[in-house]
Tab-separated table of C-alpha atoms in Angstrom:
chain	number	residue	atom	x	y	z
A	634	MET	CA	17.527	-2.471	12.297
A	635	GLU	CA	20.364	-0.055	11.616
A	636	THR	CA	20.508	3.725	11.849
A	637	LEU	CA	21.676	5.334	8.612
A	638	GLU	CA	23.569	8.422	7.727
A	639	THR	CA	21.359	11.225	6.433
A	640	GLY	CA	23.132	11.460	3.122
A	641	ASP	CA	20.200	10.259	1.052
A	642	SER	CA	17.803	12.567	-0.762
A	643	PHE	CA	14.111	13.280	-0.245
A	644	SER	CA	13.641	13.878	-3.957
A	645	VAL	CA	11.932	10.459	-4.273
A	646	ILE	CA	9.196	11.359	-1.747
A	647	GLU	CA	6.249	12.484	-3.839
A	648	ILE	CA	4.347	14.284	-1.080
A	649	LEU	CA	7.338	16.610	-0.533
A	650	SER	CA	7.715	17.517	-4.212
A	651	SER	CA	6.096	20.955	-3.717
A	652	MET	CA	8.826	21.972	-1.253
A	653	LYS	CA	11.927	23.843	-2.323
A	654	SER	CA	15.105	21.807	-2.509
A	655	GLU	CA	16.645	23.661	0.444
A	656	GLU	CA	13.548	22.981	2.554
A	657	ARG	CA	13.656	19.285	1.776
A	658	LYS	CA	17.339	19.127	2.697
A	659	ALA	CA	16.623	20.838	6.013
A	660	LEU	CA	13.768	18.425	6.725
A	661	LEU	CA	16.006	15.516	5.815
A	662	GLY	CA	18.362	16.502	8.621
A	663	GLU	CA	15.509	16.414	11.159
A	664	CYS	CA	14.625	12.790	10.420
A	665	SER	CA	15.862	9.593	12.005
A	666	TRP	CA	17.102	7.262	9.256
A	667	LYS	CA	16.778	3.516	9.644
A	668	LYS	CA	17.300	0.359	7.613
A	669	PHE	CA	15.241	-2.834	7.902
A	670	SER	CA	15.768	-6.281	6.435
A	671	ASP	CA	13.141	-8.537	4.855
A	672	LYS	CA	10.222	-9.452	7.181
A	673	GLN	CA	11.612	-7.328	9.994
A	674	VAL	CA	8.971	-5.510	12.050
A	675	VAL	CA	9.108	-1.721	11.603
A	676	PHE	CA	6.625	-1.326	14.448
A	677	ASP	CA	3.795	-3.348	15.989
A	678	LYS	CA	0.135	-2.488	16.301
A	679	GLU	CA	-0.486	-0.448	19.471
A	680	SER	CA	3.058	0.922	19.339
A	681	ASN	CA	3.371	4.393	20.863
A	682	ASN	CA	5.822	5.463	18.162
A	683	CYS	CA	3.876	8.145	16.253
A	684	ASP	CA	6.523	9.171	13.696
A	685	VAL	CA	5.562	9.568	10.057
A	686	MET	CA	7.747	7.235	8.008
A	687	PHE	CA	8.953	8.062	4.479
A	688	VAL	CA	9.961	5.079	2.337
A	689	VAL	CA	13.225	6.094	0.679
A	690	LYS	CA	14.153	2.609	-0.576
A	691	GLY	CA	12.266	-0.688	-0.770
A	692	LYS	CA	8.709	-1.202	0.456
A	693	VAL	CA	6.697	-2.281	3.503
A	694	ASN	CA	3.456	-4.143	4.156
A	695	VAL	CA	0.756	-2.759	6.491
A	696	THR	CA	-0.892	-5.730	8.177
A	697	ASP	CA	-2.921	-6.959	11.129
A	698	TYR	CA	-4.071	-10.280	12.574
A	699	SER	CA	-7.530	-11.559	13.467
A	700	LEU	CA	-8.335	-13.182	16.813
A	701	THR	CA	-7.708	-16.559	15.178
A	702	GLY	CA	-4.255	-15.467	13.979
A	703	LYS	CA	-5.162	-14.937	10.326
A	704	GLU	CA	-3.097	-12.256	8.625
A	705	VAL	CA	-4.977	-9.408	6.959
A	706	SER	CA	-3.018	-7.133	4.610
A	707	PHE	CA	-4.205	-3.532	4.254
A	708	ALA	CA	-1.659	-1.988	1.912
A	709	GLU	CA	1.818	-2.254	0.437
A	710	ILE	CA	3.701	1.033	0.724
A	711	GLN	CA	6.234	1.552	-2.053
A	712	ARG	CA	9.383	3.657	-2.406
A	713	GLY	CA	8.488	7.354	-2.580
A	714	ASP	CA	5.398	6.957	-0.391
A	715	TYR	CA	4.836	7.390	3.348
A	716	PHE	CA	2.812	5.936	6.226
A	717	GLY	CA	1.973	6.629	9.868
A	718	GLU	CA	0.147	9.910	9.298
A	719	ILE	CA	-2.938	8.844	11.278
A	720	ALA	CA	-1.014	8.222	14.516
A	721	ALA	CA	0.982	11.431	13.957
A	722	ILE	CA	-2.210	13.472	13.655
A	723	ASP	CA	-4.337	12.008	16.476
A	724	GLY	CA	-1.555	10.847	18.832
A	725	GLU	CA	-3.169	7.429	19.308
A	726	PRO	CA	-1.269	4.097	19.133
A	727	ARG	CA	-0.645	2.498	15.747
A	728	SER	CA	-3.747	0.892	14.208
A	729	ALA	CA	-1.771	-1.821	12.376
A	730	SER	CA	1.656	-3.432	12.201
A	731	VAL	CA	4.202	-2.670	9.487
A	732	ILE	CA	6.595	-5.289	8.113
A	733	ALA	CA	9.538	-4.739	5.753
A	734	VAL	CA	9.249	-6.393	2.333
A	735	GLY	CA	12.826	-7.015	1.296
A	736	ASP	CA	15.513	-4.585	2.417
A	737	CYS	CA	14.245	-1.044	2.905
A	738	GLU	CA	15.346	2.345	4.214
A	739	LEU	CA	12.978	4.663	6.060
A	740	ALA	CA	13.159	8.221	7.351
A	741	GLY	CA	11.064	8.988	10.433
A	742	LEU	CA	9.739	12.482	11.184
A	743	ASN	CA	8.383	13.154	14.669
A	744	PRO	CA	4.624	13.917	14.860
A	745	SER	CA	4.867	17.514	16.085
A	746	ARG	CA	7.194	18.417	13.210
A	747	PHE	CA	4.879	16.659	10.750
A	748	ARG	CA	1.910	18.705	11.997
A	749	GLU	CA	3.985	21.875	11.604
A	750	LEU	CA	4.746	20.781	8.057
A	751	LEU	CA	1.013	20.518	7.328
A	752	ASP	CA	0.424	24.010	8.735
A	753	GLN	CA	3.281	25.534	6.760
A	754	HIS	CA	2.577	23.816	3.430
A	755	PRO	CA	-1.110	23.793	2.350
A	756	GLU	CA	-0.338	21.666	-0.699
A	757	ILE	CA	1.109	18.899	1.481
A	758	SER	CA	-1.867	19.211	3.835
A	759	ARG	CA	-4.307	18.791	0.930
A	760	ASN	CA	-2.445	15.723	-0.299
A	761	VAL	CA	-2.630	14.141	3.152
A	762	MET	CA	-6.375	14.824	3.291
A	763	LYS	CA	-6.807	13.193	-0.118
A	764	ARG	CA	-4.817	10.214	1.143
A	765	LEU	CA	-7.048	9.854	4.217
A	766	ASN	CA	-10.158	10.116	2.033
A	767	SER	CA	-8.759	7.328	-0.134
A	768	VAL	CA	-8.211	5.125	2.946
A	769	ILE	CA	-11.851	5.604	3.971
A	770	ARG	CA	-13.114	4.791	0.474
A	771	ARG	CA	-10.986	1.637	0.239
A	772	SER	CA	-12.169	0.526	3.678
A	773	ASN	CA	-15.788	0.969	2.630
A	774	GLU	CA	-15.136	-1.055	-0.534
A	775	ARG	CA	-13.506	-3.847	1.479
A	776	VAL	CA	-16.473	-4.023	3.869
A	777	MET	CA	-18.906	-4.152	0.943
A	778	ASP	CA	-16.886	-6.837	-0.865
A	779	LEU	CA	-16.645	-9.038	2.226
A	780	SER	CA	-20.379	-8.638	2.856
A	781	THR	CA	-21.655	-9.273	-0.676
A	782	LEU	CA	-19.086	-11.226	-2.747
A	783	ASN	CA	-17.992	-14.858	-2.614
A	784	ALA	CA	-14.302	-15.855	-2.502
A	785	CYS	CA	-13.823	-16.078	-6.269
A	786	GLN	CA	-15.560	-12.743	-6.832
A	787	ARG	CA	-13.391	-11.055	-4.206
A	788	ILE	CA	-10.207	-12.298	-5.869
A	789	CYS	CA	-11.393	-11.127	-9.309
A	790	SER	CA	-12.431	-7.784	-7.826
A	791	GLU	CA	-8.989	-7.369	-6.232
A	792	ILE	CA	-7.363	-8.051	-9.606
A	793	LEU	CA	-9.454	-5.250	-11.113
A	794	LYS	CA	-8.473	-2.861	-8.314
A	795	MET	CA	-4.763	-3.556	-8.871
A	796	ALA	CA	-4.930	-3.293	-12.670
A	797	LYS	CA	-3.730	-0.197	-14.544
A	798	PRO	CA	-4.073	0.719	-18.247
A	799	ASP	CA	-1.378	-1.103	-20.193
A	800	THR	CA	1.157	1.290	-21.730
A	801	ALA	CA	1.924	-0.992	-24.675
A	802	VAL	CA	-1.500	-2.287	-25.716
A	803	SER	CA	-4.467	0.021	-26.205
A	804	SER	CA	-7.610	-0.932	-24.231
A	805	ALA	CA	-5.712	-3.632	-22.297
A	806	TRP	CA	-4.858	-3.581	-18.579
A	807	SER	CA	-1.954	-5.008	-16.614
A	808	ILE	CA	-0.548	-5.491	-13.120
A	809	TYR	CA	3.122	-5.162	-12.194
A	810	PRO	CA	4.506	-6.125	-9.828
A	811	LEU	CA	1.921	-8.721	-8.841
A	812	PRO	CA	1.767	-9.242	-5.047
A	813	THR	CA	2.345	-12.753	-3.738
A	814	GLN	CA	-0.585	-15.150	-3.542
A	815	ALA	CA	-0.349	-14.995	0.256
A	816	ASN	CA	-0.576	-11.199	0.147
A	817	ILE	CA	-3.648	-11.257	-2.125
A	818	ALA	CA	-5.230	-13.936	0.067
A	819	SER	CA	-4.821	-11.804	3.181
A	820	ARG	CA	-6.367	-8.793	1.432
A	821	VAL	CA	-9.576	-10.601	0.520
A	822	SER	CA	-9.794	-13.062	3.426
A	823	VAL	CA	-9.343	-16.340	1.557
A	824	SER	CA	-6.671	-19.056	1.579
A	825	ARG	CA	-3.571	-18.912	-0.594
A	826	GLU	CA	-4.707	-22.147	-2.238
A	827	THR	CA	-7.973	-20.463	-3.277
A	828	VAL	CA	-6.037	-17.616	-4.880
A	829	ALA	CA	-3.865	-20.112	-6.785
A	830	ARG	CA	-6.931	-22.011	-8.012
A	831	VAL	CA	-8.764	-18.877	-9.186
A	832	PHE	CA	-5.689	-17.562	-11.004
A	833	LYS	CA	-5.262	-20.942	-12.721
A	834	ASP	CA	-8.920	-20.913	-13.823
A	835	LEU	CA	-8.644	-17.336	-15.126
A	836	ILE	CA	-5.491	-18.185	-17.093
A	837	ASN	CA	-6.996	-21.376	-18.522
A	838	GLY	CA	-10.118	-19.438	-19.488
A	839	GLY	CA	-8.086	-16.786	-21.302
A	840	VAL	CA	-9.356	-14.033	-19.007
A	841	ILE	CA	-5.818	-13.131	-17.920
A	842	SER	CA	-2.267	-14.174	-18.759
A	843	LYS	CA	0.674	-14.252	-16.370
A	844	LYS	CA	4.428	-14.062	-16.862
A	845	GLY	CA	6.676	-13.753	-13.847
A	846	ARG	CA	5.286	-10.954	-11.688
A	847	SER	CA	3.251	-9.445	-14.523
A	848	VAL	CA	-0.437	-10.058	-15.246
A	849	PHE	CA	-2.019	-9.021	-18.541
A	850	ILE	CA	-5.786	-8.445	-18.886
A	851	PRO	CA	-6.688	-8.169	-22.581
A	852	ASP	CA	-10.369	-7.436	-21.934
A	853	LYS	CA	-11.262	-5.819	-18.601
A	854	GLY	CA	-14.978	-6.030	-19.438
A	855	LYS	CA	-14.736	-9.831	-19.622
A	856	LEU	CA	-13.433	-9.964	-16.058
A	857	GLU	CA	-16.143	-7.581	-14.855
A	858	LEU	CA	-18.808	-9.725	-16.527
A	859	LEU	CA	-17.360	-12.842	-14.906
A	860	ILE	CA	-17.782	-11.274	-11.449
A	861	LYS	CA	-21.469	-10.626	-12.169
A	862	ARG	CA	-22.009	-14.179	-13.471
A	863	LEU	CA	-20.451	-15.640	-10.318
A	864	GLU	CA	-23.331	-14.169	-8.314
A	865	ASN	CA	-25.569	-16.958	-9.613
């Protein structure tokens, strides 16, 4: 981990877009800037560091481990996003570990200053509340999936959650960049080999196509129907 100069810009941080340029520059100077290399731990679960972290470059993976040592991935935080708001708000230890994915640069804002920011900027406060609501909804979906779907269904369901409308082909959907098989496996609590097998079956069946880190879904309804059929 290296401490950086504060010469970078906060213009990439979406949640701060409602602030005036001068305000963002002032906030930039209050942050601690750090660089992490691939797979380096940003902080561990139960860490008492409660700073909110803005991802200026690269990305990180929010993860935890079961009692048996199995990795469970909660989210991948991309450039322009942030994490750590829960600990900053309630002052409790971190609820998960964060690992760098490739080289990344982060700016940390101390929790008291972050809470002041929420008080001073209602638009930022509303965006944080929406973010927390989204976390709760995703957690509920994960619990339901794990309780009611088999391994193949969970993988197909995760593909649907990652998919976005394709910009080039009307009515089609796509995923880019596709997370690693290990990352998908940890999200849905299956083995990497199971993910590889299901993807191979979906490709062979013409349900999806894959090129590099891109996945193309020509007919989303076909994938949704497949999930229902797998219940039998």
